[in-house]
CSV table of N, CA and C and ligand atoms in Angstrom, one decimal:
chain,number,residue,atom,x,y,z
A,287,MET,N,-5.9,3.6,-29.3
A,287,MET,CA,-6.9,4.0,-28.4
A,287,MET,C,-6.3,4.9,-27.3
A,288,ARG,N,-7.0,6.0,-26.9
A,288,ARG,CA,-6.4,6.9,-25.9
A,288,ARG,C,-7.3,6.9,-24.7
A,289,TYR,N,-6.6,7.0,-23.6
A,289,TYR,CA,-7.3,7.0,-22.3
A,289,TYR,C,-7.0,8.3,-21.6
A,290,ILE,N,-7.8,8.6,-20.6
A,290,ILE,CA,-7.6,9.8,-19.8
A,290,ILE,C,-6.2,9.9,-19.2
A,291,ASN,N,-5.7,11.1,-19.1
A,291,ASN,CA,-4.4,11.4,-18.5
A,291,ASN,C,-3.2,10.8,-19.3
A,292,PHE,N,-3.5,10.5,-20.6
A,292,PHE,CA,-2.4,9.9,-21.4
A,292,PHE,C,-1.3,10.9,-21.7
A,293,GLU,N,-1.7,12.2,-21.9
A,293,GLU,CA,-0.8,13.2,-22.3
A,293,GLU,C,0.4,13.3,-21.3
A,294,SER,N,0.0,13.2,-20.0
A,294,SER,CA,1.1,13.4,-19.0
A,294,SER,C,2.0,12.2,-18.9
A,295,GLU,N,1.5,11.0,-19.2
A,295,GLU,CA,2.4,9.8,-19.2
A,295,GLU,C,2.2,9.0,-20.5
A,296,PRO,N,2.8,9.5,-21.5
A,296,PRO,CA,2.5,8.8,-22.8
A,296,PRO,C,2.9,7.4,-22.9
A,297,GLU,N,3.8,6.9,-22.0
A,297,GLU,CA,4.3,5.6,-22.1
A,297,GLU,C,3.5,4.5,-21.4
A,298,ILE,N,2.5,5.0,-20.7
A,298,ILE,CA,1.7,4.1,-19.8
A,298,ILE,C,0.8,3.2,-20.7
A,299,SER,N,0.7,1.9,-20.5
A,299,SER,CA,-0.2,1.1,-21.2
A,299,SER,C,-1.5,1.1,-20.6
A,300,PRO,N,-2.6,0.7,-21.3
A,300,PRO,CA,-3.9,0.7,-20.7
A,300,PRO,C,-3.9,-0.2,-19.4
A,301,ASP,N,-3.2,-1.4,-19.5
A,301,ASP,CA,-3.2,-2.2,-18.3
A,301,ASP,C,-2.6,-1.5,-17.1
A,302,ASP,N,-1.4,-0.8,-17.3
A,302,ASP,CA,-0.8,-0.1,-16.3
A,302,ASP,C,-1.7,1.0,-15.7
A,303,PHE,N,-2.4,1.7,-16.7
A,303,PHE,CA,-3.3,2.8,-16.2
A,303,PHE,C,-4.4,2.2,-15.3
A,304,PHE,N,-5.0,1.2,-15.8
A,304,PHE,CA,-6.2,0.7,-15.0
A,304,PHE,C,-5.7,0.0,-13.7
A,305,MET,N,-4.5,-0.6,-13.7
A,305,MET,CA,-4.0,-1.1,-12.5
A,305,MET,C,-3.7,0.0,-11.5
A,306,SER,N,-3.3,1.2,-12.0
A,306,SER,CA,-3.1,2.3,-11.0
A,306,SER,C,-4.4,2.7,-10.4
A,307,GLU,N,-5.5,2.5,-11.1
A,307,GLU,CA,-6.8,2.8,-10.5
A,307,GLU,C,-7.2,1.8,-9.5
A,308,ALA,N,-6.8,0.5,-9.7
A,308,ALA,CA,-7.1,-0.5,-8.7
A,308,ALA,C,-6.2,-0.3,-7.5
A,309,LEU,N,-5.0,0.3,-7.7
A,309,LEU,CA,-4.1,0.6,-6.6
A,309,LEU,C,-4.7,1.7,-5.8
A,310,LYS,N,-5.3,2.7,-6.4
A,310,LYS,CA,-6.0,3.7,-5.6
A,310,LYS,C,-7.0,3.1,-4.7
A,311,GLU,N,-7.8,2.1,-5.2
A,311,GLU,CA,-8.8,1.5,-4.3
A,311,GLU,C,-8.1,0.7,-3.2
A,312,ALA,N,-6.9,0.1,-3.5
A,312,ALA,CA,-6.2,-0.6,-2.4
A,312,ALA,C,-5.7,0.4,-1.3
A,313,ARG,N,-5.4,1.6,-1.8
A,313,ARG,CA,-5.0,2.6,-0.8
A,313,ARG,C,-6.1,3.1,0.1
A,314,TYR,N,-7.3,3.1,-0.5
A,314,TYR,CA,-8.5,3.5,0.3
A,314,TYR,C,-8.7,2.4,1.4
A,315,ALA,N,-8.5,1.1,1.0
A,315,ALA,CA,-8.6,0.0,2.0
A,315,ALA,C,-7.6,0.3,3.1
A,316,LEU,N,-6.4,0.6,2.7
A,316,LEU,CA,-5.3,0.9,3.7
A,316,LEU,C,-5.7,2.0,4.7
A,317,GLU,N,-6.3,3.0,4.2
A,317,GLU,CA,-6.7,4.2,5.0
A,317,GLU,C,-7.8,3.7,6.0
A,318,GLU,N,-8.5,2.6,5.7
A,318,GLU,CA,-9.6,2.1,6.6
A,318,GLU,C,-9.0,0.9,7.4
A,319,ASP,N,-7.7,0.7,7.4
A,319,ASP,CA,-7.1,-0.3,8.1
A,319,ASP,C,-7.5,-1.7,7.7
A,320,GLU,N,-7.9,-1.8,6.4
A,320,GLU,CA,-8.2,-3.1,5.8
A,320,GLU,C,-7.0,-3.6,5.0
A,321,ILE,N,-6.9,-4.9,4.8
A,321,ILE,CA,-5.8,-5.5,4.0
A,321,ILE,C,-5.9,-4.7,2.6
A,322,PRO,N,-4.8,-4.1,2.2
A,322,PRO,CA,-4.9,-3.2,1.0
A,322,PRO,C,-5.0,-3.9,-0.3
A,323,ILE,N,-6.1,-4.3,-0.7
A,323,ILE,CA,-6.4,-4.9,-2.0
A,323,ILE,C,-7.5,-4.1,-2.7
A,324,GLY,N,-7.3,-3.8,-3.9
A,324,GLY,CA,-8.3,-3.0,-4.7
A,324,GLY,C,-8.6,-3.6,-6.0
A,325,ALA,N,-9.8,-3.3,-6.5
A,325,ALA,CA,-10.2,-3.9,-7.8
A,325,ALA,C,-11.1,-2.9,-8.6
A,326,ILE,N,-11.0,-3.0,-9.9
A,326,ILE,CA,-11.9,-2.2,-10.7
A,326,ILE,C,-12.3,-3.1,-11.9
A,327,VAL,N,-13.5,-2.8,-12.5
A,327,VAL,CA,-13.9,-3.5,-13.7
A,327,VAL,C,-14.1,-2.5,-14.8
A,328,THR,N,-13.6,-2.8,-16.0
A,328,THR,CA,-13.7,-1.9,-17.1
A,328,THR,C,-14.5,-2.5,-18.2
A,329,HIS,N,-15.1,-1.7,-19.0
A,329,HIS,CA,-15.9,-2.1,-20.2
A,329,HIS,C,-15.7,-1.0,-21.3
A,330,GLY,N,-15.2,-1.4,-22.4
A,330,GLY,CA,-15.0,-0.4,-23.5
A,330,GLY,C,-14.1,0.7,-23.1
A,331,GLY,N,-13.1,0.4,-22.3
A,331,GLY,CA,-12.1,1.5,-21.9
A,331,GLY,C,-12.6,2.4,-20.8
A,332,LYS,N,-13.8,2.0,-20.2
A,332,LYS,CA,-14.4,2.9,-19.1
A,332,LYS,C,-14.5,2.0,-17.8
A,333,ILE,N,-14.3,2.7,-16.7
A,333,ILE,CA,-14.4,2.0,-15.4
A,333,ILE,C,-15.9,1.9,-15.1
A,334,ILE,N,-16.4,0.7,-14.9
A,334,ILE,CA,-17.8,0.6,-14.6
A,334,ILE,C,-18.1,0.0,-13.2
A,335,GLY,N,-17.0,-0.3,-12.5
A,335,GLY,CA,-17.2,-0.8,-11.1
A,335,GLY,C,-15.9,-0.7,-10.3
A,336,ARG,N,-15.9,-0.3,-9.1
A,336,ARG,CA,-14.7,-0.2,-8.3
A,336,ARG,C,-15.0,-0.9,-6.9
A,337,GLY,N,-14.0,-1.3,-6.2
A,337,GLY,CA,-14.2,-1.8,-4.9
A,337,GLY,C,-12.8,-2.1,-4.2
A,338,HIS,N,-12.9,-2.1,-2.9
A,338,HIS,CA,-11.7,-2.5,-2.1
A,338,HIS,C,-12.1,-3.4,-1.0
A,339,ASN,N,-11.2,-4.1,-0.5
A,339,ASN,CA,-11.4,-5.1,0.6
A,339,ASN,C,-12.2,-4.4,1.8
A,340,LEU,N,-13.3,-5.0,2.2
A,340,LEU,CA,-14.1,-4.5,3.3
A,340,LEU,C,-14.4,-5.5,4.3
A,341,THR,N,-13.5,-6.5,4.5
A,341,THR,CA,-13.8,-7.6,5.3
A,341,THR,C,-14.0,-7.2,6.8
A,342,GLU,N,-13.2,-6.2,7.2
A,342,GLU,CA,-13.3,-5.7,8.6
A,342,GLU,C,-14.5,-4.9,8.8
A,343,ARG,N,-14.7,-3.9,7.9
A,343,ARG,CA,-15.8,-3.0,8.1
A,343,ARG,C,-17.1,-3.7,8.1
A,344,LEU,N,-17.3,-4.6,7.1
A,344,LEU,CA,-18.5,-5.3,7.0
A,344,LEU,C,-18.6,-6.6,7.9
A,345,ASN,N,-17.5,-6.9,8.5
A,345,ASN,CA,-17.4,-8.1,9.4
A,345,ASN,C,-17.8,-9.3,8.5
A,346,ASP,N,-17.3,-9.4,7.3
A,346,ASP,CA,-17.7,-10.4,6.3
A,346,ASP,C,-16.5,-10.9,5.6
A,347,VAL,N,-16.1,-12.1,5.9
A,347,VAL,CA,-14.9,-12.6,5.3
A,347,VAL,C,-14.9,-12.8,3.7
A,348,SER,N,-16.2,-12.6,3.2
A,348,SER,CA,-16.3,-12.8,1.7
A,348,SER,C,-16.3,-11.4,1.1
A,349,ALA,N,-16.1,-10.3,1.8
A,349,ALA,CA,-16.2,-9.0,1.2
A,349,ALA,C,-14.9,-8.5,0.6
A,350,HIS,N,-14.4,-9.4,-0.3
A,350,HIS,CA,-13.1,-9.1,-1.0
A,350,HIS,C,-13.3,-8.0,-2.0
A,351,ALA,N,-12.2,-7.3,-2.4
A,351,ALA,CA,-12.3,-6.2,-3.4
A,351,ALA,C,-13.0,-6.6,-4.7
A,352,GLU,N,-12.6,-7.8,-5.2
A,352,GLU,CA,-13.2,-8.3,-6.4
A,352,GLU,C,-14.7,-8.4,-6.4
A,353,MET,N,-15.2,-8.9,-5.2
A,353,MET,CA,-16.7,-9.1,-5.1
A,353,MET,C,-17.4,-7.8,-5.1
A,354,GLN,N,-16.8,-6.8,-4.5
A,354,GLN,CA,-17.4,-5.4,-4.5
A,354,GLN,C,-17.4,-4.9,-5.9
A,355,ALA,N,-16.3,-5.0,-6.6
A,355,ALA,CA,-16.2,-4.4,-8.0
A,355,ALA,C,-17.0,-5.1,-9.0
A,356,LEU,N,-17.1,-6.5,-8.9
A,356,LEU,CA,-17.9,-7.3,-9.8
A,356,LEU,C,-19.4,-6.9,-9.7
A,357,THR,N,-19.8,-6.9,-8.4
A,357,THR,CA,-21.3,-6.6,-8.2
A,357,THR,C,-21.6,-5.2,-8.6
A,358,ALA,N,-20.7,-4.2,-8.4
A,358,ALA,CA,-21.0,-2.8,-8.8
A,358,ALA,C,-21.0,-2.8,-10.3
A,359,ALA,N,-20.1,-3.5,-11.0
A,359,ALA,CA,-20.1,-3.5,-12.5
A,359,ALA,C,-21.3,-4.1,-13.1
A,360,ALA,N,-21.8,-5.2,-12.5
A,360,ALA,CA,-23.0,-5.9,-13.0
A,360,ALA,C,-24.2,-4.9,-12.8
A,361,ASN,N,-24.2,-4.2,-11.7
A,361,ASN,CA,-25.3,-3.2,-11.5
A,361,ASN,C,-25.3,-2.1,-12.6
A,362,SER,N,-24.0,-1.7,-12.8
A,362,SER,CA,-24.0,-0.6,-13.8
A,362,SER,C,-24.2,-1.0,-15.2
A,363,MET,N,-23.9,-2.3,-15.5
A,363,MET,CA,-24.2,-2.9,-16.8
A,363,MET,C,-25.7,-3.2,-17.0
A,364,GLY,N,-26.4,-3.3,-15.9
A,364,GLY,CA,-27.8,-3.6,-15.9
A,364,GLY,C,-28.2,-5.0,-16.2
A,365,GLY,N,-27.2,-5.9,-16.0
A,365,GLY,CA,-27.4,-7.3,-16.3
A,365,GLY,C,-26.7,-8.2,-15.4
A,366,LYS,N,-26.8,-9.5,-15.6
A,366,LYS,CA,-26.1,-10.4,-14.7
A,366,LYS,C,-24.6,-10.6,-15.1
A,367,TYR,N,-24.4,-10.5,-16.4
A,367,TYR,CA,-23.1,-11.0,-16.9
A,367,TYR,C,-22.1,-9.8,-17.2
A,368,LEU,N,-20.9,-10.2,-17.2
A,368,LEU,CA,-19.8,-9.1,-17.5
A,368,LEU,C,-19.0,-9.5,-18.7
A,369,GLN,N,-19.7,-10.0,-19.8
A,369,GLN,CA,-19.0,-10.4,-21.0
A,369,GLN,C,-18.4,-9.1,-21.6
A,370,GLY,N,-17.2,-9.1,-22.1
A,370,GLY,CA,-16.5,-8.0,-22.6
A,370,GLY,C,-15.9,-7.1,-21.6
A,371,CYS,N,-15.9,-7.5,-20.3
A,371,CYS,CA,-15.4,-6.7,-19.2
A,371,CYS,C,-14.1,-7.3,-18.7
A,372,THR,N,-13.2,-6.4,-18.2
A,372,THR,CA,-11.9,-6.8,-17.6
A,372,THR,C,-12.0,-6.5,-16.1
A,373,LEU,N,-11.6,-7.4,-15.3
A,373,LEU,CA,-11.4,-7.2,-13.9
A,373,LEU,C,-9.9,-7.0,-13.6
A,374,TYR,N,-9.6,-5.8,-13.1
A,374,TYR,CA,-8.2,-5.5,-12.6
A,374,TYR,C,-8.2,-5.6,-11.1
A,375,VAL,N,-7.3,-6.3,-10.6
A,375,VAL,CA,-7.2,-6.5,-9.1
A,375,VAL,C,-5.7,-6.5,-8.7
A,376,THR,N,-5.4,-5.9,-7.6
A,376,THR,CA,-4.0,-5.7,-7.2
A,376,THR,C,-3.3,-7.0,-6.8
A,377,MET,N,-4.1,-8.0,-6.4
A,377,MET,CA,-3.6,-9.3,-5.9
A,377,MET,C,-4.3,-10.4,-6.7
A,378,GLU,N,-3.5,-11.5,-6.9
A,378,GLU,CA,-4.1,-12.6,-7.6
A,378,GLU,C,-5.4,-13.1,-6.9
A,379,PRO,N,-6.5,-13.2,-7.6
A,379,PRO,CA,-7.8,-13.6,-6.9
A,379,PRO,C,-7.7,-14.9,-6.2
A,380,CYS,N,-8.4,-15.0,-5.1
A,380,CYS,CA,-8.5,-16.3,-4.4
A,380,CYS,C,-9.5,-17.2,-5.1
A,381,VAL,N,-9.7,-18.4,-4.6
A,381,VAL,CA,-10.5,-19.4,-5.3
A,381,VAL,C,-12.0,-18.9,-5.4
A,382,MET,N,-12.5,-18.2,-4.3
A,382,MET,CA,-13.8,-17.7,-4.3
A,382,MET,C,-14.0,-16.6,-5.4
A,383,CYS,N,-13.1,-15.7,-5.5
A,383,CYS,CA,-13.3,-14.6,-6.4
A,383,CYS,C,-13.1,-15.1,-7.8
A,384,ALA,N,-12.2,-16.0,-8.1
A,384,ALA,CA,-12.0,-16.6,-9.4
A,384,ALA,C,-13.3,-17.3,-9.8
A,385,GLY,N,-13.9,-18.0,-8.8
A,385,GLY,CA,-15.2,-18.7,-9.0
A,385,GLY,C,-16.3,-17.7,-9.4
A,386,ALA,N,-16.3,-16.6,-8.7
A,386,ALA,CA,-17.3,-15.5,-8.9
A,386,ALA,C,-17.1,-15.0,-10.4
A,387,SER,N,-15.8,-14.9,-10.8
A,387,SER,CA,-15.6,-14.4,-12.2
A,387,SER,C,-16.1,-15.3,-13.2
A,388,TYR,N,-16.2,-16.6,-12.8
A,388,TYR,CA,-16.8,-17.6,-13.7
A,388,TYR,C,-18.3,-17.4,-13.9
A,389,TRP,N,-18.9,-17.1,-12.8
A,389,TRP,CA,-20.4,-16.9,-12.9
A,389,TRP,C,-20.7,-15.6,-13.6
A,390,PHE,N,-19.9,-14.6,-13.4
A,390,PHE,CA,-20.1,-13.3,-14.1
A,390,PHE,C,-19.7,-13.4,-15.6
A,391,GLN,N,-19.0,-14.4,-16.0
A,391,GLN,CA,-18.4,-14.6,-17.3
A,391,GLN,C,-17.5,-13.4,-17.7
A,392,VAL,N,-16.6,-13.0,-16.8
A,392,VAL,CA,-15.7,-12.0,-17.1
A,392,VAL,C,-14.8,-12.4,-18.2
A,393,SER,N,-14.5,-11.4,-19.2
A,393,SER,CA,-13.7,-11.8,-20.3
A,393,SER,C,-12.2,-11.8,-20.0
A,394,ARG,N,-11.8,-11.0,-19.1
A,394,ARG,CA,-10.3,-10.9,-18.9
A,394,ARG,C,-10.1,-10.6,-17.4
A,395,ILE,N,-9.1,-11.2,-16.8
A,395,ILE,CA,-8.6,-10.8,-15.5
A,395,ILE,C,-7.2,-10.4,-15.6
A,396,VAL,N,-6.9,-9.2,-15.0
A,396,VAL,CA,-5.5,-8.7,-14.9
A,396,VAL,C,-5.2,-8.5,-13.5
A,397,PHE,N,-4.2,-9.2,-13.0
A,397,PHE,CA,-3.8,-9.0,-11.5
A,397,PHE,C,-2.4,-8.5,-11.4
A,398,GLY,N,-2.1,-7.9,-10.2
A,398,GLY,CA,-0.8,-7.4,-10.0
A,398,GLY,C,0.1,-8.4,-9.3
A,399,ALA,N,0.0,-8.5,-8.0
A,399,ALA,CA,0.9,-9.5,-7.3
A,399,ALA,C,0.4,-10.9,-7.3
A,400,TYR,N,1.3,-11.8,-7.4
A,400,TYR,CA,1.0,-13.2,-7.3
A,400,TYR,C,0.8,-13.6,-5.9
A,401,ASP,N,-0.2,-14.5,-5.6
A,401,ASP,CA,-0.4,-15.0,-4.2
A,401,ASP,C,-0.2,-16.5,-4.2
A,402,VAL,N,1.0,-16.9,-3.9
A,402,VAL,CA,1.3,-18.3,-4.0
A,402,VAL,C,0.6,-19.2,-3.0
A,403,LYS,N,0.2,-18.5,-1.9
A,403,LYS,CA,-0.5,-19.3,-0.8
A,403,LYS,C,-2.0,-19.4,-1.1
A,404,LEU,N,-2.6,-18.3,-1.5
A,404,LEU,CA,-4.1,-18.3,-1.5
A,404,LEU,C,-4.6,-18.0,-2.9
A,405,GLY,N,-3.8,-17.7,-3.9
A,405,GLY,CA,-4.3,-17.4,-5.2
A,405,GLY,C,-4.9,-18.7,-5.9
A,406,PHE,N,-5.8,-18.4,-6.9
A,406,PHE,CA,-6.4,-19.5,-7.5
A,406,PHE,C,-5.5,-20.3,-8.4
A,407,GLY,N,-4.3,-19.7,-8.7
A,407,GLY,CA,-3.3,-20.4,-9.6
A,407,GLY,C,-2.7,-21.6,-8.9
A,408,ARG,N,-2.8,-21.7,-7.6
A,408,ARG,CA,-2.3,-22.9,-6.9
A,408,ARG,C,-3.1,-24.2,-7.2
A,409,LEU,N,-4.3,-24.0,-7.7
A,409,LEU,CA,-5.1,-25.2,-8.1
A,409,LEU,C,-4.6,-25.6,-9.5
A,410,ASN,N,-4.6,-26.9,-9.7
A,410,ASN,CA,-4.2,-27.4,-11.0
A,410,ASN,C,-5.3,-27.2,-12.0
A,411,GLN,N,-6.6,-27.1,-11.5
A,411,GLN,CA,-7.7,-27.0,-12.4
A,411,GLN,C,-8.0,-25.6,-12.8
A,412,LYS,N,-8.5,-25.4,-14.0
A,412,LYS,CA,-8.9,-24.0,-14.4
A,412,LYS,C,-10.3,-23.8,-13.9
A,413,ILE,N,-10.4,-22.8,-12.9
A,413,ILE,CA,-11.7,-22.6,-12.4
A,413,ILE,C,-12.4,-21.3,-12.9
A,414,THR,N,-11.6,-20.6,-13.7
A,414,THR,CA,-12.3,-19.4,-14.3
A,414,THR,C,-13.0,-19.9,-15.5
A,415,HIS,N,-13.8,-19.0,-16.1
A,415,HIS,CA,-14.6,-19.3,-17.3
A,415,HIS,C,-13.7,-19.7,-18.4
A,416,PRO,N,-14.0,-20.7,-19.3
A,416,PRO,CA,-13.1,-21.1,-20.3
A,416,PRO,C,-12.7,-20.0,-21.3
A,417,LYS,N,-13.5,-19.0,-21.4
A,417,LYS,CA,-13.2,-17.9,-22.3
A,417,LYS,C,-12.4,-16.7,-21.6
A,418,THR,N,-12.2,-16.8,-20.3
A,418,THR,CA,-11.5,-15.8,-19.6
A,418,THR,C,-10.0,-15.8,-19.8
A,419,VAL,N,-9.5,-14.7,-20.3
A,419,VAL,CA,-8.0,-14.6,-20.5
A,419,VAL,C,-7.4,-13.9,-19.3
A,420,ILE,N,-6.3,-14.5,-18.8
A,420,ILE,CA,-5.6,-14.0,-17.6
A,420,ILE,C,-4.2,-13.5,-17.8
A,421,THR,N,-4.0,-12.3,-17.2
A,421,THR,CA,-2.6,-11.7,-17.2
A,421,THR,C,-2.2,-11.4,-15.8
A,422,GLY,N,-1.1,-11.8,-15.4
A,422,GLY,CA,-0.6,-11.5,-14.0
A,422,GLY,C,0.7,-10.7,-14.0
A,423,GLY,N,1.0,-10.1,-12.9
A,423,GLY,CA,2.3,-9.4,-12.8
A,423,GLY,C,2.3,-8.0,-13.2
A,424,ILE,N,1.1,-7.3,-13.4
A,424,ILE,CA,1.1,-5.9,-13.8
A,424,ILE,C,1.3,-5.0,-12.6
A,425,ARG,N,2.4,-4.2,-12.6
A,425,ARG,CA,2.7,-3.4,-11.5
A,425,ARG,C,2.8,-4.2,-10.2
A,426,GLU,N,3.4,-5.4,-10.4
A,426,GLU,CA,3.5,-6.4,-9.3
A,426,GLU,C,4.2,-5.8,-8.0
A,427,ASN,N,5.3,-5.1,-8.2
A,427,ASN,CA,6.0,-4.7,-7.0
A,427,ASN,C,5.2,-3.7,-6.1
A,428,GLU,N,4.6,-2.7,-6.8
A,428,GLU,CA,3.7,-1.8,-6.0
A,428,GLU,C,2.6,-2.5,-5.3
A,429,CYS,N,2.0,-3.4,-6.0
A,429,CYS,CA,0.8,-4.2,-5.5
A,429,CYS,C,1.3,-5.0,-4.3
A,430,SER,N,2.4,-5.7,-4.4
A,430,SER,CA,2.8,-6.6,-3.3
A,430,SER,C,3.4,-5.8,-2.1
A,431,GLU,N,4.1,-4.7,-2.4
A,431,GLU,CA,4.7,-3.9,-1.3
A,431,GLU,C,3.6,-3.4,-0.4
A,432,LEU,N,2.5,-2.9,-1.0
A,432,LEU,CA,1.4,-2.4,-0.2
A,432,LEU,C,0.9,-3.4,0.9
A,433,VAL,N,0.7,-4.7,0.4
A,433,VAL,CA,0.2,-5.7,1.3
A,433,VAL,C,1.4,-6.1,2.3
A,434,LYS,N,2.6,-6.2,1.8
A,434,LYS,CA,3.7,-6.6,2.7
A,434,LYS,C,3.9,-5.6,3.8
A,435,ASN,N,3.9,-4.3,3.4
A,435,ASN,CA,4.1,-3.2,4.4
A,435,ASN,C,2.9,-3.2,5.4
A,436,PHE,N,1.7,-3.5,5.0
A,436,PHE,CA,0.6,-3.5,5.9
A,436,PHE,C,0.8,-4.6,7.0
A,437,PHE,N,1.2,-5.8,6.6
A,437,PHE,CA,1.4,-6.9,7.6
A,437,PHE,C,2.6,-6.6,8.4
A,438,LYS,N,3.6,-5.9,7.9
A,438,LYS,CA,4.8,-5.5,8.6
A,438,LYS,C,4.4,-4.6,9.7
A,439,SER,N,3.6,-3.6,9.4
A,439,SER,CA,3.2,-2.6,10.4
A,439,SER,C,2.3,-3.2,11.4
A,440,LYS,N,1.5,-4.2,11.1
A,440,LYS,CA,0.6,-4.9,12.0
A,440,LYS,C,1.5,-5.7,13.0
A,441,ARG,N,2.5,-6.3,12.5
A,441,ARG,CA,3.4,-7.1,13.4
A,441,ARG,C,4.1,-6.2,14.3
A,442,GLY,N,4.5,-5.0,13.8
A,442,GLY,CA,5.2,-4.0,14.7
A,442,GLY,C,4.4,-3.6,15.9
A,443,LYS,N,3.1,-3.6,15.7
A,443,LYS,CA,2.2,-3.1,16.8
A,443,LYS,C,1.9,-4.2,17.9
A,444,LEU,N,2.3,-5.4,17.6
A,444,LEU,CA,2.0,-6.5,18.5
A,444,LEU,C,3.0,-6.5,19.7
B,733,LIG,ZN1,-11.1,-13.3,-3.0
């Protein structure tokens, strides 16, 4: 299967490619002084939803990148469910977003950086849909550096 921009970077895997799109979203968040986390949803090799963290702009603590991307994807699919879809997100989803992926019946979740404090993986119970396949650690360093540098710069200003 071939994806856009493959000629220039023939070694890039589809997961790497789509994570770089989620990273673009994370950088949009950074430009808006939001915690830089980005997400996209794909279906059949196409991006059908994008989003980044908007908790400050919307003054809504639930406005995580995944929530934006999942809702946009469901709108573009014209249905409630996201079967056959993959959620790419730069940070391991929190319990709320993993729970949302259950309701949307997302087929696969691919995340970048692990979040040992707030990621859903800290729970011993599987809260994603039983059919959801999970892959972590894709472009992990780039994804975690963005967030680390964001908090470092915030601390510098205090
Ligand atoms: Zn979340």
